[in-house]
Amino acid sequence: MALCFPSLKDIENFRVPLEPGERHLLDFLLSYLDDCYEIYVQPFLNGDRPDIIIVRPNSGVLIIEVKDWNLEYYRNPSSGNSSWKLAKNNADIRSPLAQVESYKENFYNLHIDKLFERNIKNSKYFAVVQTAVYFHKETTQNSRNFCGNSNRTHIFGHDALSDISFKKILALAYLISPSTLFDKDLYQSFKRFLKPPEHTPDMGKEIRYEGSQKELIKSRAGARQKIRGVAGCGKTKVLAKRAVNSYVRTKEIVLVLTFNITLRNYIHDQISEVREYFPWSNFEITNYHQFFKTQANNYGLKLQNVRSDPNQFDHKDFFSSVKDRLYRYQTILVDEVQDYKNEWLRLLVEYFLAENGEFVVFGDEKQNIYDRRMGNDMFPVVPTVIGSWNKMNKSFRMETFTFKVAQAFQEKYFQGKCEIDKNIEIEQLNILEKPAIFQYDTDKLGDNQMVFERIYDDIRRLEIHPNDVVVLSPTYDSIRDMEYCFRHNAHEQTSHMGETQEEYNFLLEEFNLKSVEFPEKNSKFKSKLTKIRRGRKLHFWQHYGTVKLSSIYSFKGWEAHTLFLIISNTHRIEKEELRNKLIYTALTRARKNLIVFDENRLYEEFFREFIEK
């Protein structure tokens, strides 16, 4: 008999019982498949909730969407995969084929880093994960006739649940024959994701919470709070502990939302440091846009093409048709609230927060790099939380000297636009530690090759471990060049949030754009490039032991022991105020050493004055 996760006993205690079709298919699979197969029933996939996943080591993966539908109540006007309609009112719905194919795409783009990297290098890996839709109340022939041509998803009905018929489905899904692509390493990546380990107290650290942190980590039913603080005050540490305390209090799934997609891994690491027992399946960590798309897919709601409706994520009534079916969270924690639109916050509270649920937002108005509207008090507007902000006034992360750079930058560029941080207490370092290094350089920088040589010389001279080094710049161009130099000149592996130079050149050749001045104006080229960048961001982690490179936008919220900041290509940022906030955001990522290369001497006056003082 196949291995089943969770156990049948646990499945029978699900808060929402399996649909008849789901249970019927599960019973068949358990009786038909041997113990070479693993069956995952409604697994937690950081927001995605597919019905059934079959995994066979050394073969592959099959995701099955189950529908207890009478197809006479639906219409498939284009015989396509994406949009169907309800017969009674002609309303658009997302087809189950599109649903299950979205789950597959998320395995590659969101969930399994090894799958993402291998698929970039070899497109054959896209066949490792297969998809199917099972129509419990229909025959296979009726189902296929209704769905039309589907080259990507296997379609079957109740009559296919027999020895001969289902064996054909398994063969078409490559689950019978061995596959060299789905090796042990890739299988283990799936296993860890589908069945995440429990977190035990000994996996965490002994963390000291001080001052206002002690009060702000407390989880309370019905709480509505706004939390802001100075750079390095430990907002994310407070968020992580509060998330764990929320789970301990409710034993329910805690939703943690960011704006920056890269922050989910950083928050995951911060939660992992908390000394407490908890199952990882009770923490959903994602960014707002991905959460919106995931929930739309889970409930069969059709999203428009972003180009045709760029503001669809703002639609306050988007989930109204499924309002009574939505899963409501006892706790929602929102990081980077200064980047959020008011419509998003209202939608979260109205449709996804449980009655008497806890809703807490964290923000820093000085990092408002997307030009969101601030209130009369110059702080983010949070329509769902009334009252004053809770402010954290002690900096734990930054050294005194590094903090003074950020503070002086505020005084120079943010007067009258933000509240300037004053009377801030800074945690003193151990007297045995080396003092922080600050450097500002504009002289004879030349090209990116020369900047790389300066950076690499500093790394060796200061004896900095690669894991402690982060290189930031406003654009991908500089980062791509630096990443190439680290691999080819220094022969060092890297972690980065963009495409490699080789991948960029390959796409230029693929779309015949090598002689084009602005290749990203080509929509197909830009789409593929965006896909690579998004995947790298989602699989970026702090402690890979390598030098890390990123755009400033993607690194917002993270931190670096030693930060090399390359200020270049800033002409692409139209508003001076936004450029200043972007540079401030970069400066405040440095925990200790800060080395700035200002190619255009934009901030020379400020840094020279600061150094003289």
Coordinates of C-alpha atoms in Angstrom, one line a residue:
M1 CA 0.0 0.0 0.0
A2 CA 1.2 3.5 -0.8
L3 CA 2.5 5.7 2.0
C4 CA 0.0 8.4 3.0
F5 CA 0.7 11.8 4.5
P6 CA -0.9 12.8 6.8
S7 CA -2.2 9.4 8.1
L8 CA -5.8 8.3 7.4
K9 CA -6.6 9.0 11.1
D10 CA -5.5 12.6 10.8
I11 CA -7.3 13.0 7.5
E12 CA -10.5 11.9 9.1
N13 CA -10.1 14.6 11.7
F14 CA -9.6 17.4 9.1
R15 CA -11.6 20.5 10.1
V16 CA -13.1 20.6 6.6
P17 CA -13.7 16.9 5.5
L18 CA -12.6 15.7 2.1
E19 CA -15.1 16.0 -0.7
P20 CA -16.6 12.7 -1.8
G21 CA -14.4 12.7 -5.0
E22 CA -11.3 13.3 -3.0
R23 CA -12.0 10.5 -0.6
H24 CA -13.0 8.1 -3.4
L25 CA -9.8 8.8 -5.3
L26 CA -7.6 8.5 -2.2
D27 CA -9.1 5.1 -1.3
F28 CA -8.4 3.9 -4.8
L29 CA -4.8 5.2 -4.8
L30 CA -4.1 3.6 -1.4
S31 CA -5.4 0.2 -2.6
Y32 CA -3.9 0.4 -6.1
L33 CA -0.4 1.8 -5.5
D34 CA 2.4 0.0 -3.7
D35 CA 4.8 1.3 -1.1
C36 CA 7.0 2.8 -3.8
Y37 CA 4.6 5.7 -4.0
E38 CA 3.9 8.5 -1.5
I39 CA 0.6 10.3 -1.4
Y40 CA 0.2 13.8 0.1
V41 CA -3.3 14.9 0.8
Q42 CA -4.0 18.6 0.8
P43 CA -0.4 19.4 1.7
F44 CA 0.5 22.8 3.1
L45 CA 2.6 24.5 0.4
N46 CA 3.0 28.1 1.8
G47 CA -0.5 29.1 0.6
D48 CA -1.0 26.6 -2.3
R49 CA -3.5 23.9 -1.4
P50 CA -3.6 21.2 -4.1
D51 CA -5.9 18.2 -3.5
I52 CA -3.5 15.3 -3.9
I53 CA 0.2 14.9 -4.9
I54 CA 1.7 11.5 -5.8
V55 CA 5.5 11.2 -5.6
R56 CA 7.6 8.3 -6.7
P57 CA 11.3 8.4 -5.9
N58 CA 13.5 8.1 -9.0
S59 CA 10.5 8.7 -11.2
G60 CA 8.6 12.0 -10.7
V61 CA 5.6 13.9 -9.3
L62 CA 2.0 14.1 -10.2
I63 CA -0.4 16.8 -8.9
I64 CA -4.1 16.0 -9.1
E65 CA -6.9 18.5 -8.8
V66 CA -10.2 16.8 -7.9
K67 CA -13.6 18.2 -8.9
D68 CA -17.1 16.9 -7.9
W69 CA -18.6 18.8 -10.8
N70 CA -21.4 18.1 -13.2
L71 CA -20.0 19.6 -16.3
E72 CA -23.4 20.5 -17.7
Y73 CA -23.4 23.4 -15.3
Y74 CA -20.2 24.9 -16.9
R75 CA -19.1 26.3 -20.2
N76 CA -15.8 26.1 -21.9
P77 CA -16.2 28.6 -24.7
S78 CA -12.7 28.5 -26.1
S79 CA -11.9 24.8 -25.4
G80 CA -8.9 26.2 -23.6
N81 CA -7.2 25.8 -20.2
S82 CA -7.6 29.1 -18.6
S83 CA -11.2 30.5 -18.3
W84 CA -14.4 28.7 -18.0
K85 CA -17.9 30.1 -17.3
L86 CA -20.8 29.2 -15.1
A87 CA -23.8 28.2 -17.2
K88 CA -26.4 29.9 -14.9
N89 CA -25.0 33.5 -15.2
N90 CA -22.0 33.3 -17.6
A91 CA -19.6 34.4 -14.8
D92 CA -15.9 33.8 -15.4
I93 CA -14.2 31.1 -13.3
R94 CA -10.7 29.7 -13.3
S95 CA -10.6 26.3 -14.9
P96 CA -9.3 23.4 -12.9
L97 CA -6.7 22.8 -15.6
A98 CA -5.4 26.4 -15.0
Q99 CA -5.5 25.8 -11.2
V100 CA -3.4 22.6 -11.2
E101 CA -0.9 24.1 -13.8
S102 CA -0.4 27.1 -11.4
Y103 CA 0.4 24.7 -8.6
K104 CA 3.0 23.1 -10.9
E105 CA 4.5 26.4 -12.0
N106 CA 4.8 27.4 -8.3
F107 CA 6.9 24.3 -7.6
Y108 CA 9.4 25.6 -10.1
N109 CA 9.2 29.3 -9.5
L110 CA 8.4 29.5 -5.7
H111 CA 8.9 26.3 -3.8
I112 CA 11.8 24.1 -4.9
D113 CA 15.1 25.9 -5.5
K114 CA 16.9 23.0 -7.0
L115 CA 14.0 22.5 -9.5
F116 CA 14.2 26.1 -10.5
E117 CA 17.9 26.1 -11.1
R118 CA 17.9 22.9 -13.0
N119 CA 15.0 23.9 -15.2
I120 CA 16.9 27.1 -16.3
K121 CA 19.8 24.9 -17.5
N122 CA 17.7 22.1 -19.0
S123 CA 14.1 22.5 -20.0
K124 CA 13.5 18.7 -19.8
Y125 CA 13.1 19.2 -16.1
F126 CA 9.7 20.8 -16.7
A127 CA 8.4 17.2 -17.2
V128 CA 9.5 16.1 -13.8
V129 CA 6.2 17.4 -12.3
Q130 CA 3.0 16.4 -14.1
T131 CA -0.6 17.5 -13.6
A132 CA -4.0 15.9 -13.8
V133 CA -7.6 16.7 -13.2
Y134 CA -10.1 14.1 -11.9
F135 CA -13.8 14.7 -12.5
H136 CA -15.5 12.4 -10.0
K137 CA -19.0 12.7 -11.5
E138 CA -18.0 12.3 -15.2
T139 CA -16.6 9.7 -17.4
T140 CA -13.1 10.1 -18.9
Q141 CA -14.5 10.6 -22.4
N142 CA -17.0 13.3 -21.3
S143 CA -14.3 15.1 -19.3
R144 CA -11.9 15.1 -22.2
N145 CA -14.5 16.2 -24.7
F146 CA -15.5 19.1 -22.4
C147 CA -11.9 20.2 -21.6
G148 CA -10.8 20.2 -25.2
N149 CA -7.2 19.7 -26.3
S150 CA -4.8 19.6 -23.3
N151 CA -1.2 18.7 -24.0
R152 CA -0.1 19.6 -20.5
T153 CA -2.6 18.1 -18.1
H154 CA -4.0 14.5 -17.9
I155 CA -7.8 14.4 -17.7
F156 CA -9.8 11.4 -16.4
G157 CA -13.1 10.5 -14.8
H158 CA -14.4 7.9 -12.4
D159 CA -14.2 5.1 -15.0
A160 CA -10.4 5.5 -15.1
L161 CA -10.0 4.2 -11.6
S162 CA -9.2 0.7 -12.7
D163 CA -6.0 -1.3 -13.1
I164 CA -5.5 -1.0 -16.8
S165 CA -6.8 2.6 -17.2
F166 CA -4.9 4.1 -14.3
K167 CA -1.7 2.4 -15.3
K168 CA -1.9 4.3 -18.6
I169 CA -2.2 7.5 -16.7
L170 CA 0.8 6.7 -14.5
A171 CA 2.8 5.9 -17.6
L172 CA 1.8 9.1 -19.4
A173 CA 2.8 11.0 -16.2
Y174 CA 6.3 9.2 -16.2
L175 CA 5.6 7.6 -12.8
I176 CA 6.2 4.0 -13.9
S177 CA 9.7 4.2 -15.4
P178 CA 12.8 5.4 -13.7
S179 CA 14.0 8.9 -14.5
T180 CA 17.6 10.2 -14.2
L181 CA 16.2 13.7 -13.8
F182 CA 14.3 13.0 -10.6
D183 CA 17.4 11.9 -8.6
K184 CA 17.8 11.5 -4.9
D185 CA 18.8 15.1 -4.3
L186 CA 15.7 16.5 -6.1
Y187 CA 13.5 13.9 -4.4
Q188 CA 14.7 15.0 -0.9
S189 CA 14.0 18.6 -1.8
F190 CA 10.4 17.7 -2.5
K191 CA 10.2 15.6 0.6
R192 CA 11.4 18.4 2.8
F193 CA 8.9 20.8 1.3
L194 CA 5.9 18.5 1.3
K195 CA 6.6 17.1 4.8
P196 CA 8.5 19.9 6.6
P197 CA 10.2 19.0 9.8
E198 CA 9.0 20.1 13.2
H199 CA 10.9 22.9 14.8
T200 CA 12.1 22.1 18.3
P201 CA 13.4 24.5 21.0
D202 CA 17.0 23.3 20.7
M203 CA 17.0 24.5 17.1
G204 CA 16.6 28.1 18.2
K205 CA 18.8 30.6 20.0
E206 CA 18.7 32.2 23.4
I207 CA 17.4 35.7 22.3
R208 CA 17.3 38.6 24.7
Y209 CA 14.3 40.9 24.3
E210 CA 14.7 44.4 25.7
G211 CA 12.7 47.5 26.4
S212 CA 9.6 47.9 24.2
Q213 CA 10.4 44.6 22.5
K214 CA 9.1 42.7 25.6
E215 CA 5.7 44.2 25.3
L216 CA 5.5 44.0 21.5
I217 CA 6.2 40.3 21.2
K218 CA 3.0 39.5 23.2
S219 CA 0.2 38.0 21.1
R220 CA -3.4 39.0 22.0
A221 CA -6.7 38.1 20.5
G222 CA -8.3 41.1 18.7
A223 CA -5.1 43.2 18.9
R224 CA -4.6 46.0 16.4
Q225 CA -1.2 47.5 16.4
K226 CA 1.2 49.6 14.4
I227 CA 4.9 49.2 15.1
R228 CA 7.7 51.3 13.7
G229 CA 11.3 51.9 14.8
V230 CA 14.8 53.1 14.0
A231 CA 17.1 51.2 11.7
G232 CA 18.4 48.1 13.4
C233 CA 15.8 48.2 16.2
G234 CA 14.9 44.5 15.7
K235 CA 11.4 44.9 14.1
T236 CA 11.8 41.6 12.3
K237 CA 13.0 39.9 15.5
V238 CA 9.9 41.1 17.2
L239 CA 7.7 40.1 14.3
A240 CA 9.2 36.5 14.4
K241 CA 8.7 36.1 18.1
R242 CA 5.2 37.5 17.9
A243 CA 4.4 35.1 15.0
V244 CA 5.5 32.1 17.1
N245 CA 3.6 33.4 20.2
S246 CA 0.5 33.7 18.0
Y247 CA 0.8 30.1 17.0
V248 CA 1.4 29.0 20.6
R249 CA -1.8 31.0 21.6
T250 CA -4.1 29.9 18.8
K251 CA -2.5 26.6 17.3
E252 CA -3.7 28.0 14.0
I253 CA -1.9 29.1 10.8
V254 CA -0.1 32.4 11.2
L255 CA 0.0 34.6 8.0
V256 CA 3.1 36.8 7.6
L257 CA 3.0 39.2 4.6
T258 CA 5.7 41.3 3.2
F259 CA 5.9 43.5 0.1
N260 CA 9.4 42.5 -1.0
I261 CA 9.3 38.8 -2.2
T262 CA 12.9 38.2 -1.0
L263 CA 12.0 38.9 2.6
R264 CA 10.1 35.6 3.1
N265 CA 13.3 33.6 3.5
Y266 CA 14.8 36.2 5.9
I267 CA 11.7 36.1 8.1
H268 CA 11.7 32.3 7.9
D269 CA 15.3 32.4 9.3
Q270 CA 14.3 34.8 12.1
I271 CA 11.3 32.6 13.1
S272 CA 13.7 29.6 13.1
E273 CA 15.8 31.3 15.7
V274 CA 13.0 31.4 18.3
R275 CA 13.3 28.8 21.0
E276 CA 9.9 27.1 20.8
Y277 CA 8.2 24.0 19.5
F278 CA 6.1 24.5 16.4
P279 CA 5.3 22.8 13.1
W280 CA 6.5 24.8 10.0
S281 CA 3.2 24.0 8.3
N282 CA 1.5 26.6 10.6
F283 CA 3.5 29.5 9.1
E284 CA 2.5 31.0 5.8
I285 CA 5.1 33.5 4.7
T286 CA 4.7 35.3 1.4
N287 CA 4.3 38.7 -0.2
Y288 CA 1.0 40.4 -0.8
H289 CA 0.8 39.9 -4.6
Q290 CA 1.7 36.2 -4.4
F291 CA -0.8 35.7 -1.6
F292 CA -3.5 37.4 -3.7
K293 CA -2.7 35.2 -6.7
T294 CA -2.5 32.0 -4.6
Q295 CA -5.8 32.6 -2.9
A296 CA -7.5 33.4 -6.3
N297 CA -6.1 30.1 -7.7
N298 CA -7.2 28.1 -4.6
Y299 CA -10.8 29.3 -4.9
G300 CA -11.0 29.2 -8.7
L301 CA -11.2 33.0 -9.3
K302 CA -9.9 34.3 -12.6
L303 CA -7.2 37.0 -12.6
Q304 CA -6.9 39.3 -15.6
N305 CA -3.6 39.8 -17.4
V306 CA -1.6 42.3 -15.4
R307 CA -1.2 44.5 -18.6
S308 CA -5.0 44.7 -19.1
D309 CA -5.7 45.3 -15.4
P310 CA -2.6 46.5 -13.5
N311 CA -4.7 47.5 -10.5
Q312 CA -6.6 44.2 -10.1
F313 CA -4.8 43.6 -6.8
D314 CA -6.5 46.7 -5.4
H315 CA -10.1 45.5 -6.1
K316 CA -11.7 45.4 -2.7
D317 CA -14.6 43.1 -3.8
F318 CA -12.5 40.6 -5.8
F319 CA -13.1 37.8 -3.2
S320 CA -16.7 38.7 -2.5
S321 CA -18.2 35.8 -4.5
V322 CA -16.3 33.2 -2.2
K323 CA -16.4 35.3 1.0
D324 CA -18.1 32.5 3.0
R325 CA -15.6 29.9 1.8
L326 CA -12.4 31.7 2.5
Y327 CA -10.0 30.5 5.2
R328 CA -9.7 33.2 7.8
Y329 CA -6.5 33.6 9.8
Q330 CA -6.5 34.2 13.6
T331 CA -3.3 36.2 13.1
I332 CA -2.0 38.4 10.2
L333 CA 1.3 40.2 10.5
V334 CA 2.3 42.7 7.8
D335 CA 5.9 43.8 7.4
E336 CA 7.0 46.8 5.2
V337 CA 3.6 48.4 5.6
Q338 CA 5.0 51.6 4.2
D339 CA 4.9 49.9 0.8
Y340 CA 1.3 48.8 1.1
K341 CA -1.7 50.5 -0.5
N342 CA -4.7 51.2 1.8
E343 CA -6.9 49.0 -0.4
W344 CA -4.7 46.0 0.3
L345 CA -4.9 46.4 4.0
R346 CA -8.7 46.8 3.9
L347 CA -9.0 43.7 1.8
L348 CA -6.9 41.6 4.2
V349 CA -9.0 42.6 7.2
E350 CA -12.4 42.2 5.5
Y351 CA -11.8 38.9 3.7
F352 CA -9.0 37.0 5.5
L353 CA -8.9 38.1 9.2
A354 CA -11.0 36.0 11.6
E355 CA -13.4 37.5 13.9
N356 CA -11.4 38.8 16.9
G357 CA -8.3 38.1 15.0
E358 CA -4.9 39.7 15.6
F359 CA -3.7 42.3 13.0
V360 CA -0.3 43.9 13.4
V361 CA 1.7 46.0 11.0
F362 CA 5.4 46.9 11.0
G363 CA 7.0 49.7 9.0
D364 CA 9.6 52.4 8.5
E365 CA 8.5 55.5 6.6
K366 CA 12.1 56.4 5.7
Q367 CA 12.1 53.4 3.4
N368 CA 9.1 54.5 1.4
I369 CA 10.9 53.9 -1.9
Y370 CA 7.6 53.3 -3.9
D371 CA 6.2 56.8 -3.1
R372 CA 3.2 55.6 -1.1
R373 CA 1.0 58.3 0.4
M374 CA 2.0 59.2 4.0
G375 CA -0.4 60.7 6.6
N376 CA -0.2 64.2 8.1
D377 CA 2.1 62.9 10.8
M378 CA 4.5 61.8 8.0
F379 CA 3.9 58.1 8.9
P380 CA 2.2 55.4 6.8
V381 CA -1.6 55.5 6.6
V382 CA -3.1 52.3 8.1
P383 CA -6.9 52.5 7.7
T384 CA -7.5 49.2 9.5
V385 CA -5.6 50.2 12.7
I386 CA -6.5 53.2 14.7
G387 CA -4.4 54.9 17.4
S388 CA -0.8 55.9 17.7
W389 CA 2.3 54.0 16.6
N390 CA 4.4 51.9 18.9
K391 CA 8.0 53.1 18.4
M392 CA 11.2 51.2 19.1
N393 CA 14.0 53.6 19.9
K394 CA 17.0 51.4 20.5
S395 CA 19.2 50.1 17.7
F396 CA 20.7 46.6 18.3
R397 CA 22.0 45.8 14.8
M398 CA 24.1 48.8 13.8
E399 CA 27.4 50.0 15.3
T400 CA 27.5 53.5 16.6
F401 CA 29.5 54.8 13.7
T402 CA 27.4 53.1 11.0
F403 CA 24.2 54.4 12.7
K404 CA 25.6 57.9 12.7
V405 CA 26.0 57.7 8.9
A406 CA 22.3 56.9 8.6
Q407 CA 21.3 59.6 11.1
A408 CA 23.4 62.3 9.3
F409 CA 21.8 61.2 6.0
Q410 CA 18.4 61.7 7.5
E411 CA 19.3 65.2 8.7
K412 CA 20.7 66.2 5.3
Y413 CA 17.9 64.8 3.0
F414 CA 14.7 64.1 5.1
Q415 CA 14.2 67.3 7.0
G416 CA 10.5 68.2 6.9
K417 CA 9.7 65.0 5.1
C418 CA 10.2 62.3 7.8
E419 CA 10.6 62.3 11.6
I420 CA 14.4 62.5 12.2
D421 CA 15.7 59.9 14.7
K422 CA 17.1 61.6 17.7
N423 CA 18.0 60.5 21.3
I424 CA 18.4 57.0 20.0
E425 CA 20.1 54.4 22.3
I426 CA 22.6 52.2 20.5
E427 CA 23.6 48.7 21.8
Q428 CA 27.3 48.8 22.6
L429 CA 29.4 46.1 21.1
N430 CA 31.8 43.8 22.9
I431 CA 35.1 45.8 23.6
L432 CA 37.1 42.9 22.1
E433 CA 35.4 43.3 18.6
K434 CA 37.2 45.2 15.9
P435 CA 35.7 48.7 15.2
A436 CA 33.6 49.3 12.2
I437 CA 35.2 50.3 8.9
F438 CA 33.7 53.2 6.8
Q439 CA 35.0 54.2 3.4
Y440 CA 33.8 56.5 0.7
D441 CA 35.4 56.3 -2.8
T442 CA 34.9 58.3 -6.0
D443 CA 38.5 58.6 -7.3
K444 CA 39.4 56.8 -10.6
L445 CA 36.7 54.2 -10.3
G446 CA 36.6 53.6 -14.0
D447 CA 34.6 50.6 -15.2
N448 CA 33.0 47.8 -13.2
Q449 CA 36.1 45.7 -13.5
M450 CA 38.0 48.3 -11.6
V451 CA 35.3 48.5 -8.9
F452 CA 35.4 44.8 -8.5
E453 CA 39.2 44.9 -8.0
R454 CA 38.7 47.5 -5.2
I455 CA 36.0 45.4 -3.6
Y456 CA 38.0 42.2 -3.7
D457 CA 41.1 43.9 -2.4
D458 CA 39.1 45.2 0.6
I459 CA 37.7 41.8 1.3
R460 CA 41.1 40.3 1.5
R461 CA 42.7 43.2 3.3
L462 CA 40.0 43.2 6.0
E463 CA 39.9 39.4 6.1
I464 CA 36.1 39.2 5.7
H465 CA 34.5 35.8 5.3
P466 CA 32.5 35.6 2.0
N467 CA 29.3 34.9 3.9
D468 CA 29.6 38.3 5.6
V469 CA 29.9 40.2 2.3
V470 CA 27.0 41.9 0.4
V471 CA 27.3 44.0 -2.7
L472 CA 24.3 46.3 -3.5
S473 CA 23.5 48.6 -6.4
P474 CA 20.4 50.3 -7.7
T475 CA 20.3 48.3 -10.9
Y476 CA 20.9 44.8 -12.1
D477 CA 23.6 45.9 -14.6
S478 CA 26.3 46.5 -12.0
I479 CA 25.3 43.5 -10.0
R480 CA 25.4 41.2 -13.1
D481 CA 29.0 42.5 -13.9
M482 CA 30.1 42.1 -10.2
E483 CA 28.7 38.5 -10.0
Y484 CA 30.5 37.6 -13.2
C485 CA 33.8 38.9 -11.9
F486 CA 33.5 37.0 -8.6
R487 CA 33.0 33.8 -10.4
H488 CA 35.5 34.2 -13.2
N489 CA 38.2 36.5 -11.7
A490 CA 38.1 35.4 -8.1
H491 CA 36.8 31.9 -8.8
E492 CA 34.2 32.2 -6.0
Q493 CA 30.6 31.0 -5.9
T494 CA 27.9 33.6 -5.3
S495 CA 24.3 34.0 -4.1
H496 CA 22.5 36.7 -6.1
M497 CA 19.1 38.0 -6.9
G498 CA 19.3 38.3 -10.7
E499 CA 20.4 36.6 -13.9
T500 CA 24.0 35.7 -14.6
Q501 CA 25.9 37.4 -17.5
E502 CA 25.7 34.1 -19.4
E503 CA 22.0 33.9 -19.0
Y504 CA 21.5 37.5 -20.1
N505 CA 23.6 36.9 -23.2
F506 CA 21.7 33.7 -24.0
L507 CA 18.4 35.6 -23.9
L508 CA 19.9 38.4 -26.1
E509 CA 20.8 35.8 -28.7
E510 CA 17.5 33.9 -28.4
F511 CA 15.6 37.1 -29.2
N512 CA 18.2 38.5 -31.6
L513 CA 18.7 41.6 -29.4
K514 CA 22.5 41.8 -29.1
S515 CA 22.7 45.0 -31.1
V516 CA 19.6 46.6 -29.5
E517 CA 20.3 49.5 -27.1
F518 CA 17.3 48.8 -24.7
P519 CA 16.5 45.0 -25.0
E520 CA 14.2 45.0 -22.0
K521 CA 11.7 46.9 -24.2
N522 CA 11.1 43.6 -25.9
S523 CA 8.2 42.0 -24.0
K524 CA 9.2 38.4 -24.5
F525 CA 12.8 39.1 -23.5
K526 CA 11.6 41.0 -20.4
S527 CA 9.2 38.3 -19.4
K528 CA 11.9 35.6 -19.4
L529 CA 14.3 37.9 -17.6
T530 CA 11.7 38.7 -15.0
K531 CA 11.0 35.1 -14.4
I532 CA 14.7 34.3 -13.7
R533 CA 15.0 37.3 -11.4
R534 CA 11.9 36.4 -9.5
G535 CA 13.0 32.8 -9.1
R536 CA 16.5 33.9 -7.8
K537 CA 14.9 36.3 -5.3
L538 CA 12.6 33.6 -4.0
H539 CA 15.4 31.2 -3.5
F540 CA 17.9 33.7 -1.9
W541 CA 19.1 32.8 1.6
Q542 CA 21.3 34.6 4.1
H543 CA 23.7 31.9 5.1
Y544 CA 24.8 30.0 2.0
G545 CA 28.5 30.8 2.9
T546 CA 29.0 32.9 -0.3
V547 CA 29.3 36.5 -1.3
K548 CA 25.8 37.9 -1.9
L549 CA 24.8 40.4 -4.6
S550 CA 21.5 42.2 -5.0
S551 CA 19.7 45.3 -6.2
I552 CA 18.9 47.6 -3.3
Y553 CA 15.1 47.1 -3.9
S554 CA 15.4 43.4 -3.4
F555 CA 17.7 43.6 -0.3
K556 CA 15.3 45.9 1.6
G557 CA 14.7 44.4 5.0
W558 CA 17.8 42.3 5.0
E559 CA 21.1 43.0 6.7
A560 CA 24.8 42.7 6.0
H561 CA 27.9 42.5 8.2
T562 CA 30.0 44.2 5.5
L563 CA 28.2 46.2 2.8
F564 CA 29.7 47.4 -0.5
L565 CA 27.4 49.9 -2.0
I566 CA 27.9 50.9 -5.7
I567 CA 25.9 54.1 -6.4
S568 CA 25.4 54.0 -10.2
N569 CA 22.7 54.3 -12.8
T570 CA 20.7 56.5 -10.5
H571 CA 19.5 58.6 -13.5
R572 CA 16.9 56.0 -14.0
I573 CA 15.1 57.1 -10.7
E574 CA 13.1 60.2 -11.8
K575 CA 12.3 61.6 -8.3
E576 CA 15.2 62.8 -6.2
E577 CA 13.3 62.1 -3.0
L578 CA 12.9 58.5 -4.0
R579 CA 16.5 58.2 -4.9
N580 CA 17.5 59.5 -1.5
K581 CA 15.3 57.0 0.2
L582 CA 16.7 54.2 -1.9
I583 CA 20.3 55.1 -0.9
Y584 CA 19.2 55.5 2.8
T585 CA 17.6 52.0 2.6
A586 CA 20.9 50.7 1.3
L587 CA 23.0 52.4 4.0
T588 CA 20.9 51.0 6.8
R589 CA 21.4 47.4 5.6
A590 CA 25.0 47.6 7.0
R591 CA 25.4 46.0 10.4
K592 CA 29.1 46.9 10.7
N593 CA 31.4 47.8 7.8
L594 CA 30.2 50.2 5.1
I595 CA 32.1 50.9 1.9
V596 CA 30.6 53.2 -0.7
F597 CA 31.6 53.6 -4.3
D598 CA 29.9 56.7 -5.7
E599 CA 30.5 56.5 -9.5
N600 CA 28.8 59.8 -10.3
R601 CA 29.8 61.7 -7.1
L602 CA 26.1 62.4 -6.3
Y603 CA 26.6 62.2 -2.6
E604 CA 30.2 63.4 -2.4
E605 CA 29.4 66.7 -0.6
F606 CA 27.4 64.8 2.1
F607 CA 30.0 62.1 2.7
R608 CA 33.0 64.5 2.7
E609 CA 31.3 66.7 5.3
F610 CA 30.4 63.6 7.4
I611 CA 34.0 62.3 7.3
E612 CA 35.4 65.7 8.3
K613 CA 33.0 65.8 11.3

